[in-house]
Amino acid sequence: KIFSYQSINRYSNQLSHGILKLINKLELKKPKIAALMNNCPEYLFSLFGVVKAGCIFVPIEKSLNAELLEYVLNNSDTEILILDYDFFNKYKEIDNKLSKIKKIFIRNAPVDFNFNNKYKDFQSLITLNFENPNINIFKKDPIEILYTEGTTGKPKGVLYRNIVLGGINIGYELKKIGLKKGDKIYCPISLSHGVTQFYVIVPALFYNASVIISDQFKASTFWDDVKKYEPNCFCYFGGYLKELLYQKPNKRDRIHSIKWAYGFGAVNDVWDAFEKRFGILLYECWSHMEGVGITINKAGSKGGKIGSIGTSLDYIELKIIDSKGN
């Protein structure tokens, strides 16, 4: 399926008006609305729809186990949940421990699913109103809570204010690397991840690029997708590069549409081997959950900067200190 900027705006408006009706009925004020979904267009409609309704979006990493899912939903004070049916059984394990949640909207439920007052069909949130909601969102308004992956303890929630400017600035830096009007970015990273939202979706919206959304990264089908959709670049994690290098050499290694890629975690030997084998220039970035974007290495291997995370973005003041603050 292909969606234009306009159609995404219209679909998210339809969802936004449904959310506004719901929160008025439940007498909620700026509730947290979580989404546990696979990569799909409805994910973006939900993200934009929730924010347009003046609510706070809580994207949930789908790999979380039931215990961590329970923690994130309770810690974020989530009151409404949008849930892909794929994760329904995981949710049911903890349903009785989530007293704050008032409604669960299920996407792709089987035809014989027993909807009730609590479990609703996702489609019931969709209205026929395509107009922009009359809700003003200011730069300091909270719009999203992103959680860390919980690798060093329980996930930690980071509250984001209006992050559009951060995404625009990252797009401006990507333009210096080579992002042009009409380019296509292949994105196999989860839409629940901040990297996807701030480094791919928002820059594409503001710099007239397209995004090819893959359900997940698969080295075995990566080049099939590239041949079919002909992206100019893609966004990576370092592990993706390693998996592609592990594939048997093929003539497709050099006959493809991708000119460059940008992302996180390309170690030196992988960086060098990847560029030489596939003819794709890599541009390494650095960020963390508490910041939308910190640095981008725009020089890359051409500038002799393999292994560098680059320089700080224009809107960032970067200070390097030791453990004593010096």
mmCIF file of C-alpha atoms in Angstrom:
data_model
loop_
_atom_site.group_PDB
_atom_site.id
_atom_site.type_symbol
_atom_site.label_atom_id
_atom_site.label_comp_id
_atom_site.label_asym_id
_atom_site.label_seq_id
_atom_site.Cartn_x
_atom_site.Cartn_y
_atom_site.Cartn_z
ATOM 1 C CA LYS A 1 0.000 0.000 0.000
ATOM 2 C CA ILE A 2 1.104 3.548 -0.709
ATOM 3 C CA PHE A 3 0.081 6.524 1.435
ATOM 4 C CA SER A 4 0.674 10.166 0.600
ATOM 5 C CA TYR A 5 1.385 12.920 3.103
ATOM 6 C CA GLN A 6 -2.230 14.030 2.641
ATOM 7 C CA SER A 7 -3.724 10.573 3.164
ATOM 8 C CA ILE A 8 -1.707 10.004 6.349
ATOM 9 C CA ASN A 9 -2.974 13.349 7.612
ATOM 10 C CA ARG A 10 -6.582 12.407 6.800
ATOM 11 C CA TYR A 11 -6.396 8.930 8.343
ATOM 12 C CA SER A 12 -4.759 10.258 11.514
ATOM 13 C CA ASN A 13 -7.476 12.929 11.733
ATOM 14 C CA GLN A 14 -10.168 10.250 11.515
ATOM 15 C CA LEU A 15 -8.514 8.437 14.396
ATOM 16 C CA SER A 16 -7.902 11.631 16.344
ATOM 17 C CA HIS A 17 -11.584 12.581 16.325
ATOM 18 C CA GLY A 18 -12.439 9.079 17.542
ATOM 19 C CA ILE A 19 -9.999 9.493 20.419
ATOM 20 C CA LEU A 20 -11.464 12.902 21.296
ATOM 21 C CA LYS A 21 -14.965 11.399 21.453
ATOM 22 C CA LEU A 22 -13.695 8.553 23.619
ATOM 23 C CA ILE A 23 -11.840 10.676 26.166
ATOM 24 C CA ASN A 24 -14.807 13.052 26.463
ATOM 25 C CA LYS A 25 -17.075 10.066 27.135
ATOM 26 C CA LEU A 26 -14.663 8.652 29.722
ATOM 27 C CA GLU A 27 -14.018 12.127 31.170
ATOM 28 C CA LEU A 28 -10.256 11.809 30.764
ATOM 29 C CA LYS A 29 -7.819 14.707 30.443
ATOM 30 C CA LYS A 30 -4.780 14.198 28.188
ATOM 31 C CA PRO A 31 -4.578 10.462 28.883
ATOM 32 C CA LYS A 32 -1.589 8.299 28.045
ATOM 33 C CA ILE A 33 -2.454 6.065 25.097
ATOM 34 C CA ALA A 34 -0.091 3.147 24.520
ATOM 35 C CA ALA A 35 0.432 1.161 21.320
ATOM 36 C CA LEU A 36 1.726 -2.411 21.162
ATOM 37 C CA MET A 37 1.669 -3.048 17.416
ATOM 38 C CA ASN A 38 3.644 -4.493 14.549
ATOM 39 C CA ASN A 39 5.059 -2.168 11.896
ATOM 40 C CA CYS A 40 2.094 -1.095 9.776
ATOM 41 C CA PRO A 41 0.536 2.121 8.399
ATOM 42 C CA GLU A 42 -1.993 2.121 11.271
ATOM 43 C CA TYR A 43 0.915 2.590 13.663
ATOM 44 C CA LEU A 44 1.670 5.982 12.119
ATOM 45 C CA PHE A 45 -2.017 6.907 12.029
ATOM 46 C CA SER A 46 -2.173 6.092 15.750
ATOM 47 C CA LEU A 47 0.982 8.049 16.611
ATOM 48 C CA PHE A 48 -0.159 11.197 14.819
ATOM 49 C CA GLY A 49 -3.809 10.715 15.803
ATOM 50 C CA VAL A 50 -3.021 10.493 19.522
ATOM 51 C CA VAL A 51 -0.812 13.589 19.443
ATOM 52 C CA LYS A 52 -3.322 15.569 17.362
ATOM 53 C CA ALA A 53 -5.925 14.838 20.047
ATOM 54 C CA GLY A 54 -3.649 16.465 22.632
ATOM 55 C CA CYS A 55 -2.917 13.131 24.344
ATOM 56 C CA ILE A 56 0.401 11.442 25.145
ATOM 57 C CA PHE A 57 1.575 8.519 23.016
ATOM 58 C CA VAL A 58 3.386 5.575 24.654
ATOM 59 C CA PRO A 59 5.026 3.290 22.062
ATOM 60 C CA ILE A 60 5.835 -0.147 23.450
ATOM 61 C CA GLU A 61 8.620 -2.386 22.190
ATOM 62 C CA LYS A 62 6.964 -5.623 21.097
ATOM 63 C CA SER A 63 9.810 -7.823 22.361
ATOM 64 C CA LEU A 64 9.089 -6.968 26.025
ATOM 65 C CA ASN A 65 8.042 -9.951 28.119
ATOM 66 C CA ALA A 66 4.795 -9.890 30.096
ATOM 67 C CA GLU A 67 6.495 -8.718 33.300
ATOM 68 C CA LEU A 68 8.154 -5.712 31.649
ATOM 69 C CA LEU A 69 5.012 -4.954 29.656
ATOM 70 C CA GLU A 70 3.082 -4.772 32.927
ATOM 71 C CA TYR A 71 5.714 -2.461 34.392
ATOM 72 C CA VAL A 72 5.698 -0.059 31.424
ATOM 73 C CA LEU A 73 1.894 0.166 31.241
ATOM 74 C CA ASN A 74 1.593 0.856 34.974
ATOM 75 C CA ASN A 75 4.619 3.149 35.179
ATOM 76 C CA SER A 76 3.342 5.301 32.297
ATOM 77 C CA ASP A 77 -0.185 5.520 33.774
ATOM 78 C CA THR A 78 -1.577 4.239 30.478
ATOM 79 C CA GLU A 79 -5.386 4.420 30.388
ATOM 80 C CA ILE A 80 -6.065 3.385 26.772
ATOM 81 C CA LEU A 81 -4.211 0.661 24.874
ATOM 82 C CA ILE A 82 -4.085 -0.025 21.127
ATOM 83 C CA LEU A 83 -3.118 -3.672 20.705
ATOM 84 C CA ASP A 84 -2.375 -5.929 17.753
ATOM 85 C CA TYR A 85 -4.119 -9.260 18.251
ATOM 86 C CA ASP A 86 -0.701 -10.946 17.859
ATOM 87 C CA PHE A 87 0.061 -9.741 21.397
ATOM 88 C CA PHE A 88 -3.344 -10.409 22.953
ATOM 89 C CA ASN A 89 -2.287 -13.568 24.837
ATOM 90 C CA LYS A 90 0.726 -11.762 26.298
ATOM 91 C CA TYR A 91 -1.561 -8.971 27.482
ATOM 92 C CA LYS A 92 -4.087 -11.392 28.977
ATOM 93 C CA GLU A 93 -1.367 -12.709 31.306
ATOM 94 C CA ILE A 94 -1.254 -9.344 33.080
ATOM 95 C CA ASP A 95 -4.742 -7.948 32.443
ATOM 96 C CA ASN A 96 -5.798 -8.258 36.097
ATOM 97 C CA LYS A 97 -2.726 -6.260 37.217
ATOM 98 C CA LEU A 98 -3.522 -3.215 35.067
ATOM 99 C CA SER A 99 -6.270 -1.419 36.935
ATOM 100 C CA LYS A 100 -5.612 1.945 35.262
ATOM 101 C CA ILE A 101 -6.467 0.737 31.743
ATOM 102 C CA LYS A 102 -10.056 1.509 30.815
ATOM 103 C CA LYS A 103 -10.231 0.481 27.138
ATOM 104 C CA ILE A 104 -8.256 -1.831 24.857
ATOM 105 C CA PHE A 105 -8.665 -1.408 21.098
ATOM 106 C CA ILE A 106 -7.658 -4.553 19.241
ATOM 107 C CA ARG A 107 -6.443 -4.532 15.662
ATOM 108 C CA ASN A 108 -6.769 -7.582 13.397
ATOM 109 C CA ALA A 109 -8.874 -9.596 15.855
ATOM 110 C CA PRO A 110 -10.399 -12.814 14.438
ATOM 111 C CA VAL A 111 -14.028 -12.610 13.280
ATOM 112 C CA ASP A 112 -15.266 -14.648 16.258
ATOM 113 C CA PHE A 113 -13.483 -12.505 18.868
ATOM 114 C CA ASN A 114 -15.703 -11.654 21.828
ATOM 115 C CA PHE A 115 -15.626 -7.848 22.032
ATOM 116 C CA ASN A 116 -17.175 -6.320 25.157
ATOM 117 C CA ASN A 117 -17.276 -3.061 27.087
ATOM 118 C CA LYS A 118 -13.518 -3.169 27.712
ATOM 119 C CA TYR A 119 -12.214 -4.867 24.561
ATOM 120 C CA LYS A 120 -13.147 -2.856 21.476
ATOM 121 C CA ASP A 121 -12.435 -3.183 17.768
ATOM 122 C CA PHE A 122 -9.687 -0.816 16.597
ATOM 123 C CA GLN A 123 -11.905 0.119 13.658
ATOM 124 C CA SER A 124 -14.471 1.585 16.058
ATOM 125 C CA LEU A 125 -12.005 4.418 16.776
ATOM 126 C CA ILE A 126 -12.084 5.518 13.135
ATOM 127 C CA THR A 127 -14.531 8.342 12.418
ATOM 128 C CA LEU A 128 -15.602 9.911 9.123
ATOM 129 C CA ASN A 129 -14.147 13.308 10.080
ATOM 130 C CA PHE A 130 -11.097 14.089 7.923
ATOM 131 C CA GLU A 131 -10.579 17.636 9.230
ATOM 132 C CA ASN A 132 -7.660 18.679 11.428
ATOM 133 C CA PRO A 133 -8.795 18.683 15.091
ATOM 134 C CA ASN A 134 -9.053 22.108 16.662
ATOM 135 C CA ILE A 135 -6.313 21.306 19.168
ATOM 136 C CA ASN A 136 -3.231 23.492 19.526
ATOM 137 C CA ILE A 137 0.043 21.697 20.292
ATOM 138 C CA PHE A 138 2.810 23.939 21.605
ATOM 139 C CA LYS A 139 6.536 23.234 21.705
ATOM 140 C CA LYS A 140 6.624 22.543 25.448
ATOM 141 C CA ASP A 141 3.580 20.252 25.459
ATOM 142 C CA PRO A 142 4.319 16.616 26.383
ATOM 143 C CA ILE A 143 3.456 14.371 23.455
ATOM 144 C CA GLU A 144 5.214 11.041 24.013
ATOM 145 C CA ILE A 145 6.845 8.783 26.596
ATOM 146 C CA LEU A 146 9.574 6.578 25.146
ATOM 147 C CA TYR A 147 10.968 3.736 27.234
ATOM 148 C CA THR A 148 14.478 2.319 27.196
ATOM 149 C CA GLU A 149 14.819 -1.365 26.349
ATOM 150 C CA GLY A 150 15.455 -2.460 29.920
ATOM 151 C CA THR A 151 18.870 -4.031 29.326
ATOM 152 C CA THR A 152 20.320 -2.648 32.586
ATOM 153 C CA GLY A 153 17.207 -2.892 34.749
ATOM 154 C CA LYS A 154 13.588 -1.978 34.267
ATOM 155 C CA PRO A 155 12.788 0.260 31.273
ATOM 156 C CA LYS A 156 13.027 3.963 32.001
ATOM 157 C CA GLY A 157 10.481 6.367 30.590
ATOM 158 C CA VAL A 158 11.638 9.554 28.895
ATOM 159 C CA LEU A 159 9.052 12.304 28.459
ATOM 160 C CA TYR A 160 9.289 14.113 25.140
ATOM 161 C CA ARG A 161 7.910 17.540 24.492
ATOM 162 C CA ASN A 162 7.053 18.506 20.916
ATOM 163 C CA ILE A 163 9.981 16.874 19.081
ATOM 164 C CA VAL A 164 9.216 18.010 15.538
ATOM 165 C CA LEU A 165 12.088 20.513 15.460
ATOM 166 C CA GLY A 166 14.540 17.787 16.478
ATOM 167 C CA GLY A 167 13.443 15.630 13.558
ATOM 168 C CA ILE A 168 13.627 18.581 11.170
ATOM 169 C CA ASN A 169 17.197 19.324 12.268
ATOM 170 C CA ILE A 170 18.224 15.703 11.784
ATOM 171 C CA GLY A 171 16.698 15.846 8.294
ATOM 172 C CA TYR A 172 18.720 18.976 7.584
ATOM 173 C CA GLU A 173 21.902 17.060 8.440
ATOM 174 C CA LEU A 174 20.807 14.114 6.284
ATOM 175 C CA LYS A 175 20.386 16.526 3.368
ATOM 176 C CA LYS A 176 24.097 17.337 3.659
ATOM 177 C CA ILE A 177 24.845 13.613 3.329
ATOM 178 C CA GLY A 178 22.642 13.132 0.295
ATOM 179 C CA LEU A 179 18.924 13.043 1.174
ATOM 180 C CA LYS A 180 17.010 14.617 -1.733
ATOM 181 C CA LYS A 181 13.409 15.302 -2.647
ATOM 182 C CA GLY A 182 11.812 12.097 -3.900
ATOM 183 C CA ASP A 183 14.336 9.779 -2.228
ATOM 184 C CA LYS A 184 13.125 6.543 -0.636
ATOM 185 C CA ILE A 185 14.400 5.441 2.787
ATOM 186 C CA TYR A 186 14.151 1.739 3.626
ATOM 187 C CA CYS A 187 13.339 1.334 7.319
ATOM 188 C CA PRO A 188 13.380 -2.144 8.896
ATOM 189 C CA ILE A 189 13.496 -0.774 12.468
ATOM 190 C CA SER A 190 10.440 -0.972 14.735
ATOM 191 C CA LEU A 191 8.133 2.057 14.559
ATOM 192 C CA SER A 192 8.098 2.002 18.366
ATOM 193 C CA HIS A 193 11.763 3.036 18.367
ATOM 194 C CA GLY A 194 12.842 6.653 18.666
ATOM 195 C CA VAL A 195 15.352 6.159 15.841
ATOM 196 C CA THR A 196 12.546 5.423 13.394
ATOM 197 C CA GLN A 197 10.442 8.372 14.467
ATOM 198 C CA PHE A 198 13.152 11.037 14.715
ATOM 199 C CA TYR A 199 15.676 9.884 12.108
ATOM 200 C CA VAL A 200 13.308 8.535 9.455
ATOM 201 C CA ILE A 201 9.626 9.505 9.690
ATOM 202 C CA VAL A 202 9.863 13.196 10.640
ATOM 203 C CA PRO A 203 12.789 13.987 8.278
ATOM 204 C CA ALA A 204 10.933 12.286 5.416
ATOM 205 C CA LEU A 205 7.790 14.334 6.083
ATOM 206 C CA PHE A 206 9.634 17.654 6.057
ATOM 207 C CA TYR A 207 12.088 16.985 3.241
ATOM 208 C CA ASN A 208 9.733 15.320 0.738
ATOM 209 C CA ALA A 209 11.164 11.825 0.945
ATOM 210 C CA SER A 210 9.309 8.511 1.139
ATOM 211 C CA VAL A 211 9.687 5.764 3.720
ATOM 212 C CA ILE A 212 9.489 2.065 2.914
ATOM 213 C CA ILE A 213 8.266 0.379 6.099
ATOM 214 C CA SER A 214 9.365 -3.213 6.573
ATOM 215 C CA ASP A 215 7.827 -5.360 9.307
ATOM 216 C CA GLN A 216 11.306 -6.228 10.590
ATOM 217 C CA PHE A 217 14.871 -6.676 9.419
ATOM 218 C CA LYS A 218 15.552 -9.992 7.672
ATOM 219 C CA ALA A 219 18.907 -10.493 5.970
ATOM 220 C CA SER A 220 17.404 -13.280 3.845
ATOM 221 C CA THR A 221 14.809 -10.960 2.250
ATOM 222 C CA PHE A 222 16.617 -7.615 2.462
ATOM 223 C CA TRP A 223 17.880 -7.610 -1.129
ATOM 224 C CA ASP A 224 14.506 -8.827 -2.424
ATOM 225 C CA ASP A 225 12.912 -5.762 -0.816
ATOM 226 C CA VAL A 226 15.606 -3.515 -2.264
ATOM 227 C CA LYS A 227 15.018 -4.884 -5.754
ATOM 228 C CA LYS A 228 11.237 -4.467 -5.420
ATOM 229 C CA TYR A 229 11.086 -0.988 -3.854
ATOM 230 C CA GLU A 230 14.377 0.558 -5.053
ATOM 231 C CA PRO A 231 15.304 2.669 -1.999
ATOM 232 C CA ASN A 232 18.155 5.189 -2.245
ATOM 233 C CA CYS A 233 19.276 4.640 1.352
ATOM 234 C CA PHE A 234 18.407 2.754 4.517
ATOM 235 C CA CYS A 235 18.592 3.208 8.273
ATOM 236 C CA TYR A 236 20.539 0.547 10.170
ATOM 237 C CA PHE A 237 21.620 -0.878 13.473
ATOM 238 C CA GLY A 238 25.115 -2.366 13.513
ATOM 239 C CA GLY A 239 23.795 -5.911 13.803
ATOM 240 C CA TYR A 240 21.993 -5.560 10.463
ATOM 241 C CA LEU A 241 25.283 -4.844 8.707
ATOM 242 C CA LYS A 242 26.893 -7.934 10.246
ATOM 243 C CA GLU A 243 24.011 -10.168 9.155
ATOM 244 C CA LEU A 244 24.221 -8.899 5.586
ATOM 245 C CA LEU A 245 27.965 -9.559 5.550
ATOM 246 C CA TYR A 246 27.357 -13.133 6.718
ATOM 247 C CA GLN A 247 25.220 -13.821 3.625
ATOM 248 C CA LYS A 248 26.886 -15.675 0.759
ATOM 249 C CA PRO A 249 28.325 -13.316 -1.893
ATOM 250 C CA ASN A 250 25.873 -12.649 -4.701
ATOM 251 C CA LYS A 251 25.784 -10.502 -7.822
ATOM 252 C CA ARG A 252 23.104 -8.424 -6.080
ATOM 253 C CA ASP A 253 25.795 -7.232 -3.662
ATOM 254 C CA ARG A 254 26.702 -4.542 -6.177
ATOM 255 C CA ILE A 255 23.678 -4.315 -8.471
ATOM 256 C CA HIS A 256 21.179 -2.357 -6.376
ATOM 257 C CA SER A 257 19.712 1.120 -5.864
ATOM 258 C CA ILE A 258 21.184 1.956 -2.424
ATOM 259 C CA LYS A 259 23.885 4.643 -2.422
ATOM 260 C CA TRP A 260 24.282 5.277 1.309
ATOM 261 C CA ALA A 261 23.041 4.265 4.744
ATOM 262 C CA TYR A 262 22.961 5.864 8.161
ATOM 263 C CA GLY A 263 22.480 4.505 11.630
ATOM 264 C CA PHE A 264 24.074 3.285 14.832
ATOM 265 C CA GLY A 265 26.677 0.789 15.985
ATOM 266 C CA ALA A 266 28.868 0.141 12.939
ATOM 267 C CA VAL A 267 32.179 -1.079 14.384
ATOM 268 C CA ASN A 268 35.316 -0.317 12.365
ATOM 269 C CA ASP A 269 35.971 -3.681 10.713
ATOM 270 C CA VAL A 270 32.313 -4.168 9.785
ATOM 271 C CA TRP A 271 32.097 -0.587 8.488
ATOM 272 C CA ASP A 272 35.086 -1.036 6.195
ATOM 273 C CA ALA A 273 34.076 -4.518 4.974
ATOM 274 C CA PHE A 274 30.476 -3.459 4.330
ATOM 275 C CA GLU A 275 31.428 -0.457 2.194
ATOM 276 C CA LYS A 276 33.927 -2.455 0.156
ATOM 277 C CA ARG A 277 31.580 -5.361 -0.511
ATOM 278 C CA PHE A 278 28.309 -3.539 -1.190
ATOM 279 C CA GLY A 279 29.487 -0.133 -2.420
ATOM 280 C CA ILE A 280 27.247 1.586 0.126
ATOM 281 C CA LEU A 281 28.693 4.526 2.073
ATOM 282 C CA LEU A 282 27.942 4.470 5.809
ATOM 283 C CA TYR A 283 27.291 7.510 7.981
ATOM 284 C CA GLU A 284 27.338 6.824 11.704
ATOM 285 C CA CYS A 285 25.107 8.680 14.172
ATOM 286 C CA TRP A 286 25.018 8.827 17.943
ATOM 287 C CA SER A 287 22.079 9.402 20.243
ATOM 288 C CA HIS A 288 20.424 8.080 23.370
ATOM 289 C CA MET A 289 16.854 7.892 24.618
ATOM 290 C CA GLU A 290 17.172 11.161 26.539
ATOM 291 C CA GLY A 291 18.080 13.106 23.388
ATOM 292 C CA VAL A 292 16.488 13.213 19.939
ATOM 293 C CA GLY A 293 19.853 13.311 18.191
ATOM 294 C CA ILE A 294 23.380 14.176 19.314
ATOM 295 C CA THR A 295 25.956 13.699 16.540
ATOM 296 C CA ILE A 296 26.269 12.596 12.908
ATOM 297 C CA ASN A 297 29.507 11.677 11.150
ATOM 298 C CA LYS A 298 28.948 13.352 7.788
ATOM 299 C CA ALA A 299 32.557 12.864 6.649
ATOM 300 C CA GLY A 300 32.442 9.074 6.705
ATOM 301 C CA SER A 301 35.137 6.958 5.075
ATOM 302 C CA LYS A 302 35.629 9.530 2.306
ATOM 303 C CA GLY A 303 36.785 11.997 4.941
ATOM 304 C CA GLY A 304 38.931 9.416 6.698
ATOM 305 C CA LYS A 305 36.575 9.211 9.658
ATOM 306 C CA ILE A 306 35.700 5.520 9.966
ATOM 307 C CA GLY A 307 34.990 4.815 13.642
ATOM 308 C CA SER A 308 33.936 8.359 14.508
ATOM 309 C CA ILE A 309 30.471 9.323 15.746
ATOM 310 C CA GLY A 310 30.933 12.737 14.141
ATOM 311 C CA THR A 311 30.250 16.232 15.373
ATOM 312 C CA SER A 312 27.264 17.586 17.268
ATOM 313 C CA LEU A 313 24.144 18.687 15.447
ATOM 314 C CA ASP A 314 23.610 22.423 14.983
ATOM 315 C CA TYR A 315 21.075 22.709 17.816
ATOM 316 C CA ILE A 316 23.208 20.771 20.339
ATOM 317 C CA GLU A 317 25.845 22.128 22.714
ATOM 318 C CA LEU A 318 28.076 19.159 23.479
ATOM 319 C CA LYS A 319 30.402 18.992 26.484
ATOM 320 C CA ILE A 320 32.731 16.075 27.277
ATOM 321 C CA ILE A 321 33.604 15.662 30.967
ATOM 322 C CA ASP A 322 35.276 13.154 33.251
ATOM 323 C CA SER A 323 33.753 11.504 36.330
ATOM 324 C CA LYS A 324 34.597 14.558 38.425
ATOM 325 C CA GLY A 325 32.904 16.964 36.060
ATOM 326 C CA ASN A 326 36.100 18.351 34.549
#
